Short mmCIF file of C-alpha atoms in Angstrom, two decimals:
data_model
loop_
_atom_site.label_atom_id
_atom_site.label_comp_id
_atom_site.label_asym_id
_atom_site.label_seq_id
_atom_site.Cartn_x
_atom_site.Cartn_y
_atom_site.Cartn_z
CA UNK A 1 22.70 -26.15 7.66
CA UNK A 2 21.37 -28.39 5.05
CA UNK A 3 18.04 -28.65 6.86
CA UNK A 4 17.63 -24.86 6.68
CA UNK A 5 18.57 -24.79 2.99
CA UNK A 6 16.16 -27.50 2.34
CA UNK A 7 13.34 -25.59 4.09
CA UNK A 8 14.43 -22.43 2.21
CA UNK A 9 14.25 -24.29 -1.16
CA UNK A 10 10.73 -25.59 -0.07
CA UNK A 11 9.43 -22.19 0.98
CA UNK A 12 10.67 -20.28 -2.06
CA UNK A 13 9.54 -22.78 -4.50
CA UNK A 14 6.21 -22.94 -2.92
CA UNK A 15 5.66 -19.11 -2.82
CA UNK A 16 7.38 -18.29 -6.06
CA UNK A 17 5.74 -20.96 -8.06
CA UNK A 18 8.65 -22.75 -9.72
CA UNK A 19 12.10 -24.20 -9.19
CA UNK A 20 13.78 -21.68 -11.44
CA UNK A 21 12.21 -18.70 -9.62
CA UNK A 22 13.40 -20.18 -6.24
CA UNK A 23 16.82 -20.95 -7.88
CA UNK A 24 16.98 -17.46 -9.11
CA UNK A 25 16.25 -15.93 -5.59
CA UNK A 26 18.85 -18.28 -3.93
CA UNK A 27 21.54 -17.79 -6.75
CA UNK A 28 21.73 -21.49 -7.44
CA UNK A 29 20.65 -23.71 -10.38
CA UNK A 30 17.14 -25.28 -10.45
CA UNK A 31 18.83 -28.69 -10.36
CA UNK A 32 20.10 -27.75 -6.74
CA UNK A 33 16.78 -26.66 -5.61
CA UNK A 34 15.22 -29.94 -6.97
CA UNK A 35 17.89 -31.91 -4.94
CA UNK A 36 17.08 -30.09 -1.88
CA UNK A 37 13.44 -30.59 -2.39
CA UNK A 38 14.05 -34.26 -2.87
CA UNK A 39 16.08 -34.61 0.35
CA UNK A 40 13.46 -32.82 2.45
CA UNK A 41 10.68 -35.19 1.29
CA UNK A 42 12.86 -38.22 1.83
CA UNK A 43 13.82 -37.19 5.12
CA UNK A 44 10.29 -36.30 6.13
CA UNK A 45 8.67 -39.43 4.34
CA UNK A 46 5.90 -37.24 2.83
CA UNK A 47 5.31 -35.56 -0.55
CA UNK A 48 5.08 -31.89 0.02
CA UNK A 49 5.08 -30.55 -3.83
CA UNK A 50 3.47 -32.08 -7.01
CA UNK A 51 5.86 -30.98 -9.72
CA UNK A 52 5.12 -30.82 -13.45
CA UNK A 53 6.95 -29.12 -16.22
CA UNK A 54 4.40 -26.35 -16.12
CA UNK A 55 3.63 -25.76 -12.38
CA UNK A 56 4.08 -26.60 -8.74
CA UNK A 57 1.08 -27.24 -6.45
CA UNK A 58 1.32 -28.08 -2.77
CA UNK A 59 -0.10 -31.13 -1.37
CA UNK A 60 -2.18 -31.15 1.83
CA UNK A 61 0.89 -31.93 4.01
CA UNK A 62 2.81 -29.29 2.02
CA UNK A 63 0.26 -26.59 2.67
CA UNK A 64 0.42 -27.27 6.49
CA UNK A 65 4.17 -27.68 6.48
CA UNK A 66 4.68 -24.34 4.48
CA UNK A 67 3.09 -22.11 7.22
CA UNK A 68 5.30 -23.71 9.78
CA UNK A 69 8.39 -23.18 7.65
CA UNK A 70 7.62 -19.66 7.03
CA UNK A 71 7.27 -19.09 10.80
CA UNK A 72 10.57 -20.91 11.57
CA UNK A 73 12.46 -18.86 8.89
CA UNK A 74 11.13 -15.72 10.03
CA UNK A 75 12.01 -16.54 13.73
CA UNK A 76 15.59 -17.43 12.72
CA UNK A 77 16.02 -14.17 10.77
CA UNK A 78 14.72 -12.15 13.74
CA UNK A 79 17.17 -14.10 16.11
CA UNK A 80 20.04 -13.56 13.86
CA UNK A 81 19.29 -9.82 13.50
CA UNK A 82 18.70 -9.44 17.18
CA UNK A 83 22.24 -10.49 18.02
CA UNK A 84 24.05 -9.07 15.03
CA UNK A 85 26.32 -6.15 16.07
CA UNK A 86 24.42 -5.93 19.49
CA UNK A 87 20.88 -5.13 18.20
CA UNK A 88 18.15 -5.34 15.40
CA UNK A 89 19.83 -4.20 12.08
CA UNK A 90 18.24 -4.49 8.75
CA UNK A 91 20.18 -4.82 5.42
CA UNK A 92 19.66 -5.27 1.82
CA UNK A 93 17.48 -3.93 -1.03
CA UNK A 94 13.96 -2.56 -0.50
CA UNK A 95 11.64 -1.94 -3.54
CA UNK A 96 8.66 0.11 -2.76
CA UNK A 97 5.74 1.28 -4.82
CA UNK A 98 3.15 3.99 -4.20
CA UNK A 99 0.60 6.13 -6.03
CA UNK A 100 2.34 8.99 -7.74
CA UNK A 101 0.90 12.14 -5.90
CA UNK A 102 0.57 10.46 -2.60
CA UNK A 103 4.00 8.86 -2.74
CA UNK A 104 5.66 12.11 -3.57
CA UNK A 105 4.23 13.97 -0.65
CA UNK A 106 4.03 11.35 2.09
CA UNK A 107 5.96 8.14 1.17
CA UNK A 108 9.09 9.63 -0.15
CA UNK A 109 9.87 11.56 3.06
CA UNK A 110 9.40 8.41 4.88
CA UNK A 111 11.88 6.67 2.65
CA UNK A 112 14.51 9.24 3.40
CA UNK A 113 14.09 8.86 7.18
CA UNK A 114 13.99 5.12 6.97
CA UNK A 115 17.25 5.13 5.26
CA UNK A 116 18.73 7.43 7.71
CA UNK A 117 17.78 5.04 10.55
CA UNK A 118 18.87 2.09 8.51
CA UNK A 119 22.17 2.86 6.75
CA UNK A 120 22.44 -0.89 5.59
CA UNK A 121 19.57 -0.64 3.43
CA UNK A 122 19.17 0.76 -0.32
CA UNK A 123 15.65 1.64 -1.37
CA UNK A 124 14.10 2.13 -4.90
CA UNK A 125 10.86 4.00 -4.77
CA UNK A 126 8.53 3.76 -7.80
CA UNK A 127 5.77 6.14 -7.99
CA UNK A 128 2.88 5.28 -10.46
CA UNK A 129 -0.72 5.17 -10.47
CA UNK A 130 -0.61 1.90 -12.15
CA UNK A 131 -1.67 -1.27 -10.18
CA UNK A 132 1.68 -2.95 -9.98
CA UNK A 133 2.30 -6.84 -10.12
CA UNK A 134 4.23 -7.29 -6.82
CA UNK A 135 5.36 -10.63 -7.53
CA UNK A 136 6.28 -10.36 -11.17
CA UNK A 137 7.80 -6.97 -10.73
CA UNK A 138 10.04 -7.78 -7.71
CA UNK A 139 8.20 -5.16 -5.55
CA UNK A 140 8.63 -5.77 -1.73
CA UNK A 141 5.84 -3.39 -0.53
CA UNK A 142 3.31 -1.30 -2.15
CA UNK A 143 1.18 1.48 -0.54
CA UNK A 144 -2.46 1.68 -1.72
CA UNK A 145 -5.43 3.67 -0.80
CA UNK A 146 -9.00 2.36 -0.65
CA UNK A 147 -10.67 -0.88 0.29
CA UNK A 148 -8.63 -3.97 -0.55
CA UNK A 149 -10.11 -6.39 -3.05
CA UNK A 150 -9.97 -10.06 -2.69
CA UNK A 151 -6.20 -10.98 -3.30
CA UNK A 152 -3.60 -13.49 -2.82
CA UNK A 153 -1.55 -10.43 -1.37
CA UNK A 154 -1.37 -9.91 2.42
CA UNK A 155 -2.08 -6.35 3.73
CA UNK A 156 -1.56 -4.36 6.75
CA UNK A 157 -3.60 -1.14 7.55
CA UNK A 158 -1.41 1.87 7.86
CA UNK A 159 -4.17 4.57 8.87
CA UNK A 160 -7.21 6.13 7.49
CA UNK A 161 -8.17 9.59 6.13
CA UNK A 162 -11.16 11.59 5.08
CA UNK A 163 -12.20 13.02 1.74
CA UNK A 164 -13.78 16.47 1.90
CA UNK A 165 -15.43 19.17 -0.36
CA UNK A 166 -13.07 22.23 -0.38
CA UNK A 167 -13.07 25.75 -1.83
CA UNK A 168 -10.91 28.90 -1.34
CA UNK A 169 -12.15 31.94 0.68
CA UNK A 170 -12.03 33.94 -2.59
CA UNK A 171 -14.46 31.58 -4.32
CA UNK A 172 -17.07 31.28 -1.26
CA UNK A 173 -16.89 35.33 -1.02
CA UNK A 174 -18.20 35.52 -4.54
CA UNK A 175 -20.48 32.41 -4.78
CA UNK A 176 -21.46 31.48 -1.36
CA UNK A 177 -21.24 28.07 0.27
CA UNK A 178 -23.36 24.87 -0.32
CA UNK A 179 -25.31 23.82 2.57
CA UNK A 180 -26.50 20.42 1.26
CA UNK A 181 -25.03 18.11 -1.49
CA UNK A 182 -27.99 19.15 -3.63
CA UNK A 183 -26.69 22.74 -3.68
CA UNK A 184 -23.63 21.58 -5.58
CA UNK A 185 -25.51 21.86 -8.85
CA UNK A 186 -25.43 25.60 -8.49
CA UNK A 187 -21.65 25.64 -8.23
CA UNK A 188 -18.63 25.05 -10.50
CA UNK A 189 -17.24 21.76 -9.44
CA UNK A 190 -13.59 20.84 -10.47
CA UNK A 191 -13.69 17.48 -12.04
CA UNK A 192 -10.63 14.89 -12.03
CA UNK A 193 -10.30 12.82 -15.11
CA UNK A 194 -14.08 12.79 -16.15
CA UNK A 195 -15.32 12.55 -12.50
CA UNK A 196 -19.03 13.26 -12.67
CA UNK A 197 -20.04 12.35 -9.09
CA UNK A 198 -18.75 12.65 -5.45
CA UNK A 199 -19.54 10.12 -3.00
CA UNK A 200 -21.38 11.90 -0.17
CA UNK A 201 -24.17 11.32 2.35
CA UNK A 202 -27.58 12.90 1.40
CA UNK A 203 -28.42 13.45 5.06
CA UNK A 204 -26.13 13.71 7.98
CA UNK A 205 -25.20 10.23 9.00
CA UNK A 206 -27.31 8.73 6.19
CA UNK A 207 -26.34 6.53 3.24
CA UNK A 208 -23.43 7.38 0.87
CA UNK A 209 -24.73 8.00 -2.59
CA UNK A 210 -23.11 9.46 -5.71
CA UNK A 211 -23.85 13.13 -5.99
CA UNK A 212 -23.89 14.41 -9.58
CA UNK A 213 -21.60 17.50 -10.27
CA UNK A 214 -20.64 19.51 -13.24
CA UNK A 215 -18.33 22.33 -14.00
CA UNK A 216 -16.09 24.07 -16.60
CA UNK A 217 -12.82 22.73 -15.51
CA UNK A 218 -11.79 19.26 -15.77
CA UNK A 219 -8.21 17.61 -15.62
CA UNK A 220 -6.48 14.26 -15.35
CA UNK A 221 -3.78 15.55 -12.85
CA UNK A 222 -4.46 16.11 -9.14
CA UNK A 223 -1.82 18.67 -8.82
CA UNK A 224 -3.35 21.04 -11.54
CA UNK A 225 -6.71 20.48 -9.92
CA UNK A 226 -5.25 21.50 -6.54
CA UNK A 227 -3.82 24.74 -8.06
CA UNK A 228 -7.31 25.45 -9.56
CA UNK A 229 -9.14 25.07 -6.25
CA UNK A 230 -6.57 27.46 -4.51
CA UNK A 231 -6.92 30.06 -7.25
CA UNK A 232 -10.85 29.98 -6.58
CA UNK A 233 -11.85 28.37 -9.87
CA UNK A 234 -14.38 26.24 -8.08
CA UNK A 235 -15.23 23.44 -5.69
CA UNK A 236 -13.15 20.28 -5.36
CA UNK A 237 -13.59 16.88 -3.75
CA UNK A 238 -10.14 16.01 -2.37
CA UNK A 239 -8.46 13.70 0.07
CA UNK A 240 -7.10 15.11 3.30
CA UNK A 241 -3.63 14.12 2.41
CA UNK A 242 -3.58 16.56 -0.37
CA UNK A 243 -5.41 19.55 1.22
CA UNK A 244 -4.79 19.26 5.00
CA UNK A 245 -2.15 21.86 5.15
CA UNK A 246 -4.35 24.18 3.16
CA UNK A 247 -7.13 23.81 5.61
CA UNK A 248 -4.94 24.32 8.57
CA UNK A 249 -3.48 27.50 7.11
CA UNK A 250 -6.90 28.89 5.70
CA UNK A 251 -6.00 28.67 2.05
CA UNK A 252 -9.05 26.37 1.67
CA UNK A 253 -12.20 25.87 3.76
CA UNK A 254 -13.82 22.50 4.28
CA UNK A 255 -17.60 22.25 3.37
CA UNK A 256 -20.53 19.87 3.87
CA UNK A 257 -18.54 18.14 6.60
CA UNK A 258 -21.69 16.63 8.03
CA UNK A 259 -22.18 14.98 4.68
CA UNK A 260 -18.60 13.44 4.26
CA UNK A 261 -18.44 9.56 3.65
CA UNK A 262 -16.67 7.40 6.06
CA UNK A 263 -12.80 7.68 5.93
CA UNK A 264 -10.82 5.47 3.63
CA UNK A 265 -7.98 3.15 4.66
CA UNK A 266 -4.41 3.34 3.80
CA UNK A 267 -2.68 -0.08 3.40
CA UNK A 268 0.60 -1.75 2.87
CA UNK A 269 0.22 -4.73 0.63
CA UNK A 270 3.04 -7.50 0.20
CA UNK A 271 3.53 -10.88 -1.27
CA UNK A 272 3.44 -12.85 1.95
CA UNK A 273 2.15 -12.40 5.33
CA UNK A 274 4.86 -14.52 7.11
CA UNK A 275 8.59 -14.48 6.61
CA UNK A 276 8.75 -10.92 5.83
CA UNK A 277 12.33 -9.73 5.33
CA UNK A 278 13.24 -7.57 8.44
CA UNK A 279 13.67 -4.43 6.14
CA UNK A 280 10.08 -4.81 4.92
CA UNK A 281 8.68 -5.24 8.41
CA UNK A 282 10.50 -2.21 9.69
CA UNK A 283 9.63 -0.04 7.07
CA UNK A 284 5.84 -1.01 7.18
CA UNK A 285 6.05 -0.43 11.05
CA UNK A 286 7.49 3.06 10.36
CA UNK A 287 4.59 4.04 8.07
CA UNK A 288 2.07 2.64 10.35
CA UNK A 289 3.46 4.74 13.15
CA UNK A 290 3.42 7.84 11.13
CA UNK A 291 0.22 7.30 9.05
CA UNK A 292 -1.76 6.04 12.06
CA UNK A 293 -1.83 9.37 13.80
CA UNK A 294 -4.95 11.49 12.92
CA UNK A 295 -2.91 14.62 13.54
CA UNK A 296 -0.46 13.65 10.86
CA UNK A 297 -3.05 14.44 8.18
CA UNK A 298 -4.13 18.01 9.52
CA UNK A 299 -7.64 19.25 9.58
CA UNK A 300 -10.52 16.90 8.79
CA UNK A 301 -9.61 14.02 10.90
#
């Protein structure tokens, strides 16, 4: 048991960046964490962490040992869960972040289903379009859309979806449909938050460029823009997650499909690739199962 506590102290200190952060996570004092680290290094006969008053840094041996320790703790947690009450049961608190509109329509229903299947878990869902700091804000998992920049965060692709130009049948009856991206200049294009261009191919299968657009309606709220396009106010460039049901029902019509850009990815990001708590891994797996099905998004996939 002492060896496991020493390894936990090492992993938490290395990944959280300080003894105090590790101590807070384990509900002990920093002095206890320090003693466990000293005992671990003495037992192994190597220096794992270089400690100063300002920061911790891993030695070469510590970096190699960290990956093995994370795998060991992960395997131990999985083994314990597998025999607990006769099967895998996740417990604890899960904090999830997602973009506001997407999270409201697609993540929140999955959270409800996840809690129903895992009654030992409590969940906080934060919906915000702000780029959250997972480590400093204590977020276990964030859902993000678009290509992932270089980051210290690990990520898992949940699925992908298309963006498409749409209009209502009423608008098309009055104004006709654009046949190429260049034709958009003759149409009222609804803009989201000073959006002046739509990423479209200039020829079918060609390079994606920014097609300039203009119109009389502009808004910083996607739900309002959605209502405008349904009301026949103009054309809009929207994600399938927003308009898939409308396309299936005929309330909206997809345009310029041969000129659509490649689909964008939907990702789960989290602080560590290894030693994820079981509740986080199960939640990510559920999202991947649902979001990975093209038919889930409706028309356009």
